Amino acid sequence: MPSPNIQTGPEPLHVSLVAIPEAVVSTLSGIFDVMNAFSMIDVPGRTPLQAPPFRLEIVGQQTGPLQLASRVPVTVERPVTEITATDIVIVPSVLLGLNGWTKGRYPDLVDWLRAMHDRGALLCSACSGIFLLAETGLFDGADATVHFGYAGAFETAFPQVPIHPERVLVVSGKRDELITSGASMTWHDLVLYLIARHAGATAAQTVARIFALQWHQDGLAPYMVFDGRRDHGDVAIQTTQDWLATHFSVANPLEEMIKRAGLAERTFKRRFTNATGLSPIAYVQRLRIEEAKRRLERTEASVDEISWQVGYEESAFFRRLFRRVTGLAPGAYRRRFGIPDYAQTRVKN
């Protein structure tokens, strides 16, 4: 019979949570607390003698206090030079400066990441943590995701990595060992996935309830703000984009766009698509949906009224288009992003 003071079950998986000066403290600490929940609190469904599934450690280039991007210090418990094997490596989100990500700042960490992968570790990133992981070259040709606000910078820095900013979680690699999560709070999905994978679905569901975490099952399309590409250098197309910014709701905008560009219709469509990455009609639709999103968030106008305001007489078509672009029906979008009654400030006259 085992001693009542000795925990039973498999050895906890060693999780190395990487801290660098650019790391965001909320992501790092959130991941730590949620994955360490089995050691801190009584998780329903697990016996008191059952070993926790994870043993977390904050690691970095050297031990001691480290000030992160938001000037909050954390303590690095062990340098990576002392870690010869680990089961899971997680790089939390990082804050990029005005000049983006500078490669080559952490050669020792990159070498260590490659070595841990060679020895069987899962390599995980939350949000923009993929910038550090991508330096290993292990993600070349492997699908990944990143915060949609950093997608352009990532594509420039690592064009060999297929990036999908609209996706919440991407699992790649020959043994599903390359795991990336998308924008900001999708670290929830990352840790719940790791818990489900290694401790079971019931454990993941229980932890989600305890911390009120959410799986982002609708994807990230509802959160993404459309910003048409303007760095293409085509002056004629730029002229039509400037006009569309305030006239997207007019009837038959394509005719006016062609007129303002001073081009033949076929030439205009080809140049517009080459410059912006979207056909003229698709570009107009994205502008209209973006305005509809703002009106759903900030006004109490009906969906039919908003449909008409942004340029669609047939509300049924507008509803289908809205769902196709955002992944949500207009009403569901309003419930997701509108300010709830309990959070609104009412000022009496």
Short mmCIF file of C-alpha atoms in Angstrom, two decimals, residues 5 16 51-52 73 81 95 109 165-166 186-188 190 211 217 224 240 250 260 301 303:
data_model
loop_
_atom_site.label_atom_id
_atom_site.label_comp_id
_atom_site.label_asym_id
_atom_site.label_seq_id
_atom_site.Cartn_x
_atom_site.Cartn_y
_atom_site.Cartn_z
CA ASN A 5 1.78 11.19 2.19
CA SER A 16 9.41 25.61 -19.08
CA ALA A 51 0.01 14.03 -8.62
CA PRO A 52 -0.54 17.30 -10.52
CA PRO A 73 9.43 42.10 -12.52
CA THR A 81 21.87 26.34 -19.62
CA LEU A 95 5.63 43.29 -27.08
CA LEU A 109 17.76 30.64 -26.16
CA PRO A 165 -3.89 35.17 -37.88
CA GLU A 166 -7.61 34.40 -38.11
CA THR A 186 -6.25 32.92 -26.88
CA TRP A 187 -3.65 31.72 -24.39
CA HIS A 188 -6.83 30.39 -22.74
CA LEU A 190 -3.55 27.06 -25.53
CA PHE A 211 -11.22 30.35 -13.98
CA GLN A 217 -14.77 28.63 -30.90
CA MET A 224 -10.18 41.58 -36.67
CA THR A 240 -10.44 55.42 -55.33
CA VAL A 250 -23.51 54.73 -52.18
CA ARG A 260 -12.29 58.45 -60.66
CA ALA A 301 -30.28 50.72 -34.35
CA VAL A 303 -30.07 45.20 -37.94
#
